Amino acid sequence: MDLYEYQGKRLFAEAGIPVARSRLATSIAEAREVAREIGLPLVVKAQVLSGGRGKAGGVRMAADEMQLVAAARDILEMAIQGRRVAALLVEEAVAIERELYLAVTLDRHRRCPLLLFSTRGGMDIEEVAREEPQALLSAPIDPLTGVRDDQVERVVDAATAGVEGGDARALGESLTEVVRRVWELYRSKDATLVEINPLVVCASGQVLALDAKVSLDDNALYRHSGMEEWRGVEDERERRAAEAGVKYVSLDGDVGVLGNGAGLVMSTLDLIAGAGGRPANFCDVGGGARAQQVVAALAVVLSDTRVRAVLVNIFGGLTRGDEVARGLLDGLAAAGATLPVVVRLDGNQAEQGRALIAAAELANVAAAADVDDAVERVVAAVNGGVAVPGPAAHGGSAGPPGGLA
Ligand code: GDP
Ligand code: MN
């Protein structure tokens, strides 16, 4: 399980690894509250499970209230590497003197934890390893005895090279503490990664973990009370989908997509984009899906609150249209969903499926004539507030039009 930066930093604080003051915010109003509490300047940071936030514009300095509001608004609407920003970490801005890199990671090849350190912090560490391998110090850790004194010394030597007397001593002492505590956190939480990039030396000489990337071993989560709750919302959706035997992927628009087969789903996504719509996610129920799987898939798709309309595109081979229709109707009823749902059923038992949907007489559910018609309707529903139901071929129209903005 990968943790968000703010979660990692909570673990850091508990473990005695120094971090700047910060608070989580999920709205502009909350970000302003943090400003009242901590004061300006602040750094607004996207909470998203992907690296490279800085480069993507997901880390912004705010010197005053106006910049804070602008940064919060922009970043809350961002997606980085296809992942929607979940929240903001609003953190006290610090004056950085130097950026270091420190990590303990699992070396699966050598079957032991690995201590990594570099004075080239703040950069992509893979790049450092590639282009300047001598700038990356690595030392295997014996899991039974932990980080050794001589290993800590190598880190301190590298970090204090060129630093003068008293400053070098102070830096050496704080760095020694941080290295020991990072190892202890890694060990005690059954982590597979604890990475601080950058670990900064402030103008004041203080050492601070400015970023936190922590991964925990899923198989050891049961040993740590409260950690299960930290499973990301997306992870939770993926887990539920996997449990039901369907594939779920999160995107960043507002149309939920449910289909069968990777090829069909991908072409559906393309058609939606081509029509000016933006898929929020998709669930691929695969071949031969039963009603129960469709219910589960629909629940996963609908649990995403960004979803404003759903497109169901099924071409039945092994999958039977009537099974899909039953699953859809049950799933919609279970979720109490009233948002527009456009269904395209073709192939095996499609006629029966459409008949079931028509018989249900749901005002928000429409059967489409074909894929193009389905895409057009669903995009119109989210973009134009156009009513979804209407006359459709195959006698699939369900209920009166209207009420589907
Ligand atoms: P990442 O790009 O996802 O790894 O995000 P980071 O948390 O590492 O932030 C990226 C960069 O933003 C850091 O390397 C810093 O250079 C800069 N940064 C983050 N917080 C601060 C801060 O408080 N003060 C200053 N001056 N720079 C910061
Ligand atoms: Mn970083």
CSV table of C-alpha atoms and ligand atoms in Angstrom, one decimal:
chain,number,residue,atom,x,y,z
A,1,MET,CA,0.0,0.0,0.0
A,2,ASP,CA,1.4,3.4,-1.1
A,3,LEU,CA,0.7,6.2,1.3
A,4,TYR,CA,0.0,9.8,0.5
A,5,GLU,CA,2.6,12.3,1.5
A,6,TYR,CA,0.5,13.6,4.4
A,7,GLN,CA,0.1,10.0,5.7
A,8,GLY,CA,3.8,9.4,5.4
A,9,LYS,CA,4.5,12.7,7.2
A,10,ARG,CA,2.2,11.6,10.1
A,11,LEU,CA,4.3,8.5,10.4
A,12,PHE,CA,7.4,10.7,10.3
A,13,ALA,CA,6.2,12.9,13.0
A,14,GLU,CA,5.3,9.9,15.2
A,15,ALA,CA,8.8,8.5,14.5
A,16,GLY,CA,10.6,11.7,15.5
A,17,ILE,CA,11.6,12.5,11.9
A,18,PRO,CA,11.4,16.3,11.6
A,19,VAL,CA,8.8,17.7,9.3
A,20,ALA,CA,7.5,21.2,8.7
A,21,ARG,CA,4.1,22.2,10.1
A,22,SER,CA,1.3,21.3,7.8
A,23,ARG,CA,-2.4,20.5,7.5
A,24,LEU,CA,-4.6,18.7,5.1
A,25,ALA,CA,-7.2,20.7,3.2
A,26,THR,CA,-9.8,19.6,0.8
A,27,SER,CA,-11.2,23.0,-0.2
A,28,ILE,CA,-10.1,26.5,-0.7
A,29,ALA,CA,-11.8,27.5,2.6
A,30,GLU,CA,-9.8,24.9,4.5
A,31,ALA,CA,-6.6,26.1,2.9
A,32,ARG,CA,-7.3,29.6,4.1
A,33,GLU,CA,-7.9,28.3,7.5
A,34,VAL,CA,-4.5,26.7,7.5
A,35,ALA,CA,-3.1,30.1,6.6
A,36,ARG,CA,-4.7,31.7,9.6
A,37,GLU,CA,-3.3,28.9,11.8
A,38,ILE,CA,0.2,28.5,10.4
A,39,GLY,CA,0.7,31.8,8.7
A,40,LEU,CA,2.2,32.7,5.2
A,41,PRO,CA,4.2,31.9,3.2
A,42,LEU,CA,2.9,28.4,2.6
A,43,VAL,CA,3.5,25.6,0.1
A,44,VAL,CA,0.4,24.0,-1.4
A,45,LYS,CA,1.0,20.4,-2.4
A,46,ALA,CA,-1.1,18.0,-4.4
A,47,GLN,CA,-1.9,14.8,-2.5
A,48,VAL,CA,-1.8,12.2,-5.2
A,49,LEU,CA,-0.2,8.8,-5.4
A,50,SER,CA,2.3,9.6,-8.1
A,51,GLY,CA,5.7,11.2,-8.2
A,52,GLY,CA,6.8,14.3,-10.2
A,53,ARG,CA,4.2,16.6,-8.6
A,54,GLY,CA,6.7,19.5,-8.6
A,55,LYS,CA,7.2,19.2,-12.4
A,56,ALA,CA,3.5,18.8,-13.1
A,57,GLY,CA,2.7,22.0,-11.2
A,58,GLY,CA,1.3,20.2,-8.2
A,59,VAL,CA,3.6,22.0,-5.7
A,60,ARG,CA,3.2,25.7,-5.5
A,61,MET,CA,4.5,28.4,-3.2
A,62,ALA,CA,2.0,30.9,-1.9
A,63,ALA,CA,3.4,34.1,-0.5
A,64,ASP,CA,0.0,35.7,0.1
A,65,GLU,CA,-3.7,34.9,0.4
A,66,MET,CA,-4.4,35.5,-3.3
A,67,GLN,CA,-1.7,33.1,-4.4
A,68,LEU,CA,-2.9,30.6,-1.8
A,69,VAL,CA,-6.4,30.7,-3.2
A,70,ALA,CA,-5.2,30.4,-6.8
A,71,ALA,CA,-2.9,27.5,-6.0
A,72,ALA,CA,-5.5,25.7,-4.0
A,73,ARG,CA,-8.1,26.1,-6.8
A,74,ASP,CA,-5.8,25.1,-9.6
A,75,ILE,CA,-4.3,22.1,-7.8
A,76,LEU,CA,-7.6,20.7,-6.5
A,77,GLU,CA,-8.7,20.5,-10.1
A,78,MET,CA,-5.6,18.8,-11.4
A,79,ALA,CA,-4.9,15.2,-12.3
A,80,ILE,CA,-1.3,14.1,-12.3
A,81,GLN,CA,-0.4,11.1,-14.4
A,82,GLY,CA,-4.0,10.4,-14.8
A,83,ARG,CA,-4.7,10.4,-11.1
A,84,ARG,CA,-7.1,12.9,-9.6
A,85,VAL,CA,-5.7,15.1,-6.8
A,86,ALA,CA,-7.4,13.8,-3.6
A,87,ALA,CA,-6.6,16.7,-1.3
A,88,LEU,CA,-4.0,19.4,-0.6
A,89,LEU,CA,-1.2,19.4,2.0
A,90,VAL,CA,-0.8,23.0,3.0
A,91,GLU,CA,2.6,23.3,4.6
A,92,GLU,CA,4.8,26.0,6.1
A,93,ALA,CA,7.3,27.2,3.5
A,94,VAL,CA,10.9,26.7,4.5
A,95,ALA,CA,14.0,28.4,3.2
A,96,ILE,CA,16.1,25.6,1.7
A,97,GLU,CA,19.8,25.6,1.8
A,98,ARG,CA,20.5,22.1,0.4
A,99,GLU,CA,18.4,19.2,-0.8
A,100,LEU,CA,19.5,15.7,0.1
A,101,TYR,CA,18.1,12.3,-0.7
A,102,LEU,CA,17.6,9.6,1.9
A,103,ALA,CA,15.7,6.3,1.6
A,104,VAL,CA,15.4,2.8,2.9
A,105,THR,CA,14.0,0.5,0.2
A,106,LEU,CA,13.6,-3.2,-0.3
A,107,ASP,CA,16.2,-4.7,-2.5
A,108,ARG,CA,14.3,-7.7,-3.8
A,109,HIS,CA,17.3,-8.9,-5.7
A,110,ARG,CA,19.6,-9.0,-2.7
A,111,ARG,CA,16.7,-9.9,-0.4
A,112,CYS,CA,17.5,-7.2,2.1
A,113,PRO,CA,16.7,-3.6,2.9
A,114,LEU,CA,18.9,-1.0,1.2
A,115,LEU,CA,20.0,2.3,2.6
A,116,LEU,CA,20.3,5.0,-0.1
A,117,PHE,CA,21.7,8.5,0.3
A,118,SER,CA,22.7,11.3,-2.1
A,119,THR,CA,23.6,14.9,-1.8
A,120,ARG,CA,21.7,15.4,-5.1
A,121,GLY,CA,18.3,15.6,-3.5
A,122,GLY,CA,15.2,17.1,-5.1
A,123,MET,CA,16.0,15.4,-8.4
A,124,ASP,CA,14.7,12.2,-9.9
A,125,ILE,CA,16.9,9.7,-8.1
A,126,GLU,CA,16.7,7.2,-11.0
A,127,GLU,CA,18.3,9.9,-13.1
A,128,VAL,CA,21.1,10.4,-10.5
A,129,ALA,CA,21.7,6.7,-10.4
A,130,ARG,CA,22.0,6.6,-14.2
A,131,GLU,CA,24.0,9.7,-14.9
A,132,GLU,CA,26.1,10.1,-11.8
A,133,PRO,CA,26.2,6.7,-10.0
A,134,GLN,CA,29.0,7.8,-7.7
A,135,ALA,CA,26.7,10.5,-6.2
A,136,LEU,CA,24.4,7.8,-4.9
A,137,LEU,CA,25.5,5.9,-1.9
A,138,SER,CA,23.9,2.5,-1.2
A,139,ALA,CA,24.4,0.1,1.6
A,140,PRO,CA,22.7,-3.2,2.3
A,141,ILE,CA,21.1,-3.4,5.7
A,142,ASP,CA,21.1,-6.6,7.8
A,143,PRO,CA,17.5,-6.7,8.9
A,144,LEU,CA,18.4,-8.4,12.2
A,145,THR,CA,20.9,-5.9,13.3
A,146,GLY,CA,19.8,-2.8,11.4
A,147,VAL,CA,21.8,0.2,10.1
A,148,ARG,CA,25.4,0.0,11.3
A,149,ASP,CA,27.4,2.9,12.7
A,150,ASP,CA,29.9,2.8,9.8
A,151,GLN,CA,27.0,3.1,7.4
A,152,VAL,CA,25.7,6.1,9.1
A,153,GLU,CA,29.2,7.6,9.1
A,154,ARG,CA,29.4,7.2,5.4
A,155,VAL,CA,26.2,9.1,5.0
A,156,VAL,CA,27.3,11.8,7.4
A,157,ASP,CA,30.7,12.1,5.6
A,158,ALA,CA,29.1,12.5,2.3
A,159,ALA,CA,26.6,15.1,3.6
A,160,THR,CA,29.2,17.2,5.5
A,161,ALA,CA,31.9,17.2,2.8
A,162,GLY,CA,32.8,20.9,2.4
A,163,VAL,CA,30.8,22.0,5.4
A,164,GLU,CA,32.7,24.0,8.1
A,165,GLY,CA,33.4,22.8,11.7
A,166,GLY,CA,30.4,23.6,13.9
A,167,ASP,CA,27.9,23.4,11.1
A,168,ALA,CA,29.2,20.1,10.0
A,169,ARG,CA,28.9,18.7,13.6
A,170,ALA,CA,25.3,19.9,14.0
A,171,LEU,CA,24.3,18.6,10.5
A,172,GLY,CA,26.1,15.2,11.3
A,173,GLU,CA,24.2,14.9,14.5
A,174,SER,CA,20.7,15.6,13.1
A,175,LEU,CA,21.4,13.4,10.1
A,176,THR,CA,22.5,10.5,12.3
A,177,GLU,CA,19.2,10.8,14.2
A,178,VAL,CA,17.2,10.9,10.9
A,179,VAL,CA,18.9,7.9,9.3
A,180,ARG,CA,18.3,5.8,12.5
A,181,ARG,CA,14.7,6.9,12.7
A,182,VAL,CA,14.0,6.2,9.1
A,183,TRP,CA,15.4,2.7,9.5
A,184,GLU,CA,13.4,2.2,12.7
A,185,LEU,CA,10.2,3.4,10.9
A,186,TYR,CA,10.9,1.1,8.0
A,187,ARG,CA,11.4,-1.8,10.3
A,188,SER,CA,8.6,-1.2,12.8
A,189,LYS,CA,5.9,-0.5,10.2
A,190,ASP,CA,6.8,-3.4,7.8
A,191,ALA,CA,7.5,-0.8,5.1
A,192,THR,CA,8.9,-1.7,1.7
A,193,LEU,CA,9.9,1.9,1.1
A,194,VAL,CA,10.6,5.0,3.2
A,195,GLU,CA,11.9,7.7,0.9
A,196,ILE,CA,12.6,11.4,1.7
A,197,ASN,CA,13.3,13.4,-1.4
A,198,PRO,CA,14.2,16.1,-0.6
A,199,LEU,CA,15.5,15.9,2.9
A,200,VAL,CA,16.5,19.5,3.2
A,201,VAL,CA,19.0,21.4,5.2
A,202,CYS,CA,17.4,24.7,6.1
A,203,ALA,CA,19.1,28.1,6.3
A,204,SER,CA,18.7,27.6,10.1
A,205,GLY,CA,20.8,24.4,9.9
A,206,GLN,CA,17.8,22.3,10.8
A,207,VAL,CA,17.2,19.1,8.8
A,208,LEU,CA,13.6,18.5,7.6
A,209,ALA,CA,11.8,15.9,5.6
A,210,LEU,CA,10.1,18.0,2.9
A,211,ASP,CA,8.6,15.1,1.1
A,212,ALA,CA,7.5,11.6,2.2
A,213,LYS,CA,7.0,8.5,0.1
A,214,VAL,CA,6.1,5.5,2.1
A,215,SER,CA,4.9,2.1,1.0
A,216,LEU,CA,3.8,-0.6,3.5
A,217,ASP,CA,3.7,-4.3,2.9
A,218,ASP,CA,0.1,-5.2,2.3
A,219,ASN,CA,0.6,-8.7,3.8
A,220,ALA,CA,1.7,-7.1,7.1
A,221,LEU,CA,-1.0,-4.5,7.4
A,222,TYR,CA,-2.9,-6.7,9.9
A,223,ARG,CA,0.0,-6.1,12.3
A,224,HIS,CA,-0.6,-2.4,12.4
A,225,SER,CA,-3.9,-1.2,13.8
A,226,GLY,CA,-5.5,1.7,11.9
A,227,MET,CA,-3.4,1.3,8.8
A,228,GLU,CA,-6.2,-0.5,6.8
A,229,GLU,CA,-8.1,2.8,7.0
A,230,TRP,CA,-5.4,4.4,5.1
A,231,ARG,CA,-6.0,2.4,2.0
A,232,GLY,CA,-6.7,5.0,-0.6
A,233,VAL,CA,-10.2,5.4,-2.0
A,234,GLU,CA,-8.9,4.4,-5.4
A,235,ASP,CA,-7.2,1.3,-4.0
A,236,GLU,CA,-10.5,0.4,-2.3
A,237,ARG,CA,-12.4,0.6,-5.6
A,238,GLU,CA,-9.7,-1.5,-7.3
A,239,ARG,CA,-9.9,-4.0,-4.6
A,240,ARG,CA,-13.7,-4.2,-4.7
A,241,ALA,CA,-13.6,-4.6,-8.5
A,242,ALA,CA,-10.9,-7.3,-8.3
A,243,GLU,CA,-13.0,-9.1,-5.7
A,244,ALA,CA,-15.9,-9.2,-8.1
A,245,GLY,CA,-13.6,-10.3,-11.0
A,246,VAL,CA,-13.9,-7.1,-13.0
A,247,LYS,CA,-11.2,-4.6,-14.0
A,248,TYR,CA,-11.5,-1.0,-12.8
A,249,VAL,CA,-9.4,2.0,-13.9
A,250,SER,CA,-9.8,5.6,-12.7
A,251,LEU,CA,-9.6,8.4,-15.3
A,252,ASP,CA,-10.3,12.1,-14.8
A,253,GLY,CA,-13.6,13.0,-16.4
A,254,ASP,CA,-17.2,12.7,-15.5
A,255,VAL,CA,-18.6,9.8,-17.6
A,256,GLY,CA,-18.6,6.4,-16.0
A,257,VAL,CA,-18.0,3.5,-18.5
A,258,LEU,CA,-19.0,-0.1,-18.2
A,259,GLY,CA,-18.2,-2.5,-20.9
A,260,ASN,CA,-17.0,-6.0,-21.7
A,261,GLY,CA,-13.6,-6.7,-23.2
A,262,ALA,CA,-10.6,-4.4,-23.3
A,263,GLY,CA,-10.9,-3.6,-27.0
A,264,LEU,CA,-14.5,-2.6,-26.7
A,265,VAL,CA,-13.9,-0.5,-23.6
A,266,MET,CA,-10.9,1.3,-25.2
A,267,SER,CA,-12.8,2.1,-28.4
A,268,THR,CA,-15.7,3.4,-26.2
A,269,LEU,CA,-13.3,5.7,-24.4
A,270,ASP,CA,-12.0,7.0,-27.7
A,271,LEU,CA,-15.5,7.6,-29.0
A,272,ILE,CA,-16.5,9.5,-25.8
A,273,ALA,CA,-13.4,11.7,-26.1
A,274,GLY,CA,-14.1,12.2,-29.8
A,275,ALA,CA,-17.6,13.4,-29.0
A,276,GLY,CA,-16.2,15.9,-26.5
A,277,GLY,CA,-16.8,13.9,-23.4
A,278,ARG,CA,-14.4,12.8,-20.7
A,279,PRO,CA,-14.5,9.4,-19.1
A,280,ALA,CA,-14.3,9.3,-15.3
A,281,ASN,CA,-13.4,5.7,-15.1
A,282,PHE,CA,-14.1,2.3,-16.7
A,283,CYS,CA,-15.1,-1.1,-15.5
A,284,ASP,CA,-14.4,-4.0,-17.8
A,285,VAL,CA,-16.7,-6.9,-16.8
A,286,GLY,CA,-14.9,-9.2,-19.2
A,287,GLY,CA,-16.4,-12.2,-20.9
A,288,GLY,CA,-19.4,-14.1,-19.6
A,289,ALA,CA,-20.2,-11.7,-16.8
A,290,ARG,CA,-23.1,-12.7,-14.6
A,291,ALA,CA,-25.7,-10.2,-13.2
A,292,GLN,CA,-23.9,-10.2,-9.9
A,293,GLN,CA,-20.6,-9.0,-11.5
A,294,VAL,CA,-22.5,-6.2,-13.3
A,295,VAL,CA,-24.0,-5.1,-10.0
A,296,ALA,CA,-20.5,-5.0,-8.4
A,297,ALA,CA,-19.0,-3.2,-11.4
A,298,LEU,CA,-21.8,-0.6,-11.4
A,299,ALA,CA,-21.4,-0.1,-7.6
A,300,VAL,CA,-17.7,0.7,-8.2
A,301,VAL,CA,-18.3,3.0,-11.1
A,302,LEU,CA,-21.1,4.9,-9.2
A,303,SER,CA,-19.0,5.2,-6.0
A,304,ASP,CA,-16.9,7.8,-7.8
A,305,THR,CA,-18.8,11.0,-7.1
A,306,ARG,CA,-17.4,12.7,-10.2
A,307,VAL,CA,-19.5,10.4,-12.3
A,308,ARG,CA,-22.5,12.4,-13.7
A,309,ALA,CA,-23.6,9.9,-16.3
A,310,VAL,CA,-22.9,6.3,-17.1
A,311,LEU,CA,-22.4,4.6,-20.5
A,312,VAL,CA,-22.9,0.8,-20.6
A,313,ASN,CA,-21.6,-0.7,-23.8
A,314,ILE,CA,-22.0,-4.5,-24.1
A,315,PHE,CA,-21.4,-6.6,-27.1
A,316,GLY,CA,-22.6,-10.0,-26.0
A,317,GLY,CA,-20.8,-13.1,-26.9
A,318,LEU,CA,-20.2,-15.1,-23.8
A,319,THR,CA,-21.8,-12.2,-22.0
A,320,ARG,CA,-25.6,-12.4,-22.2
A,321,GLY,CA,-27.6,-9.2,-22.6
A,322,ASP,CA,-30.3,-10.3,-20.2
A,323,GLU,CA,-27.8,-11.0,-17.5
A,324,VAL,CA,-26.3,-7.6,-18.0
A,325,ALA,CA,-29.7,-5.9,-17.9
A,326,ARG,CA,-30.7,-7.7,-14.7
A,327,GLY,CA,-27.4,-6.7,-13.1
A,328,LEU,CA,-27.8,-3.1,-14.2
A,329,LEU,CA,-31.4,-2.8,-12.9
A,330,ASP,CA,-30.4,-4.4,-9.6
A,331,GLY,CA,-27.3,-2.3,-9.3
A,332,LEU,CA,-29.1,0.9,-10.1
A,333,ALA,CA,-31.8,0.1,-7.6
A,334,ALA,CA,-29.3,-0.8,-4.9
A,335,ALA,CA,-27.4,2.5,-5.4
A,336,GLY,CA,-30.6,4.5,-5.7
A,337,ALA,CA,-29.0,6.1,-8.7
A,338,THR,CA,-31.0,8.7,-10.6
A,339,LEU,CA,-28.2,9.9,-12.9
A,340,PRO,CA,-28.5,9.4,-16.7
A,341,VAL,CA,-27.6,5.9,-17.8
A,342,VAL,CA,-27.3,5.1,-21.5
A,343,VAL,CA,-27.2,1.4,-22.4
A,344,ARG,CA,-26.0,-0.1,-25.7
A,345,LEU,CA,-26.7,-3.8,-25.8
A,346,ASP,CA,-25.8,-5.9,-28.8
A,347,GLY,CA,-25.2,-9.6,-29.6
A,348,ASN,CA,-26.2,-12.5,-27.4
A,349,GLN,CA,-29.6,-12.1,-25.8
A,350,ALA,CA,-29.5,-8.3,-26.4
A,351,GLU,CA,-33.2,-8.2,-27.4
A,352,GLN,CA,-34.2,-9.8,-24.1
A,353,GLY,CA,-31.9,-7.4,-22.2
A,354,ARG,CA,-33.4,-4.4,-23.9
A,355,ALA,CA,-36.9,-5.7,-23.1
A,356,LEU,CA,-36.0,-6.0,-19.4
A,357,ILE,CA,-34.7,-2.5,-19.3
A,358,ALA,CA,-37.8,-1.1,-21.1
A,359,ALA,CA,-40.1,-3.0,-18.8
A,360,ALA,CA,-38.4,-1.4,-15.8
A,361,GLU,CA,-39.6,2.0,-17.0
A,362,LEU,CA,-36.9,4.0,-15.4
A,363,ALA,CA,-36.9,7.6,-16.4
A,364,ASN,CA,-33.1,7.9,-16.2
A,365,VAL,CA,-32.2,4.8,-18.2
A,366,ALA,CA,-32.2,4.8,-22.0
A,367,ALA,CA,-31.4,2.1,-24.5
A,368,ALA,CA,-29.4,3.4,-27.5
A,369,ALA,CA,-29.7,2.4,-31.1
A,370,ASP,CA,-26.0,1.8,-31.5
A,371,VAL,CA,-22.6,2.8,-30.0
A,372,ASP,CA,-22.5,6.2,-31.7
A,373,ASP,CA,-26.0,7.0,-30.6
A,374,ALA,CA,-25.1,5.9,-27.0
A,375,VAL,CA,-22.0,8.0,-26.9
A,376,GLU,CA,-23.8,11.0,-28.3
A,377,ARG,CA,-26.5,10.7,-25.7
A,378,VAL,CA,-24.2,10.3,-22.7
A,379,VAL,CA,-22.0,13.2,-23.7
A,380,ALA,CA,-25.1,15.4,-24.3
A,381,ALA,CA,-26.3,14.4,-20.8
A,382,VAL,CA,-23.1,15.6,-19.1
A,383,ASN,CA,-22.2,18.5,-21.4
A,384,GLY,CA,-25.6,19.9,-22.4
A,385,GLY,CA,-28.0,18.8,-19.8
A,386,VAL,CA,-30.0,17.2,-22.6
A,387,ALA,CA,-32.6,14.7,-21.7
A,388,VAL,CA,-31.3,11.2,-22.2
A,389,PRO,CA,-34.3,9.0,-23.0
A,390,GLY,CA,-36.0,9.3,-26.3
A,391,PRO,CA,-37.0,7.1,-29.2
A,392,ALA,CA,-34.4,4.5,-29.8
A,393,ALA,CA,-34.2,1.7,-32.3
A,394,HIS,CA,-34.9,-1.9,-31.2
A,395,GLY,CA,-37.8,-0.5,-29.2
A,396,GLY,CA,-35.5,0.2,-26.3
A,397,SER,CA,-36.8,3.5,-25.1
A,398,ALA,CA,-37.5,3.4,-21.5
A,399,GLY,CA,-39.9,5.8,-19.9
A,400,PRO,CA,-40.6,9.5,-20.5
A,401,PRO,CA,-37.9,11.9,-21.4
A,402,GLY,CA,-36.9,14.7,-19.2
A,403,GLY,CA,-35.4,15.4,-15.7
A,404,LEU,CA,-31.9,14.4,-16.6
A,405,ALA,CA,-29.9,17.5,-16.5
B,1,GDP,P1,7.6,15.8,-5.9
B,1,GDP,O1,7.9,16.6,-7.1
B,1,GDP,O2,6.3,15.0,-6.1
B,1,GDP,O3,8.7,14.9,-5.5
B,1,GDP,O4,7.2,16.8,-4.7
B,1,GDP,P2,8.2,17.4,-3.5
B,1,GDP,O5,7.4,17.4,-2.3
B,1,GDP,O6,9.5,16.7,-3.5
B,1,GDP,O7,8.4,18.9,-3.9
B,1,GDP,C1,9.1,19.3,-5.1
B,1,GDP,C2,10.0,20.4,-4.9
B,1,GDP,O8,9.3,21.5,-4.4
B,1,GDP,C3,11.1,20.1,-3.8
B,1,GDP,O9,12.2,19.4,-4.3
B,1,GDP,C4,11.4,21.5,-3.4
B,1,GDP,O10,12.5,22.0,-4.2
B,1,GDP,C5,10.2,22.3,-3.6
B,1,GDP,N1,9.5,22.6,-2.3
B,1,GDP,C6,8.6,21.8,-1.6
B,1,GDP,N2,8.3,22.4,-0.4
B,1,GDP,C7,9.1,23.5,-0.3
B,1,GDP,C8,9.2,24.6,0.7
B,1,GDP,O11,8.6,24.6,1.7
B,1,GDP,N3,10.1,25.6,0.4
B,1,GDP,C9,10.7,25.7,-0.8
B,1,GDP,N4,11.6,26.7,-1.0
B,1,GDP,N5,10.6,24.7,-1.8
B,1,GDP,C10,9.8,23.7,-1.5
B,2,MN,MN,9.8,14.6,-3.9
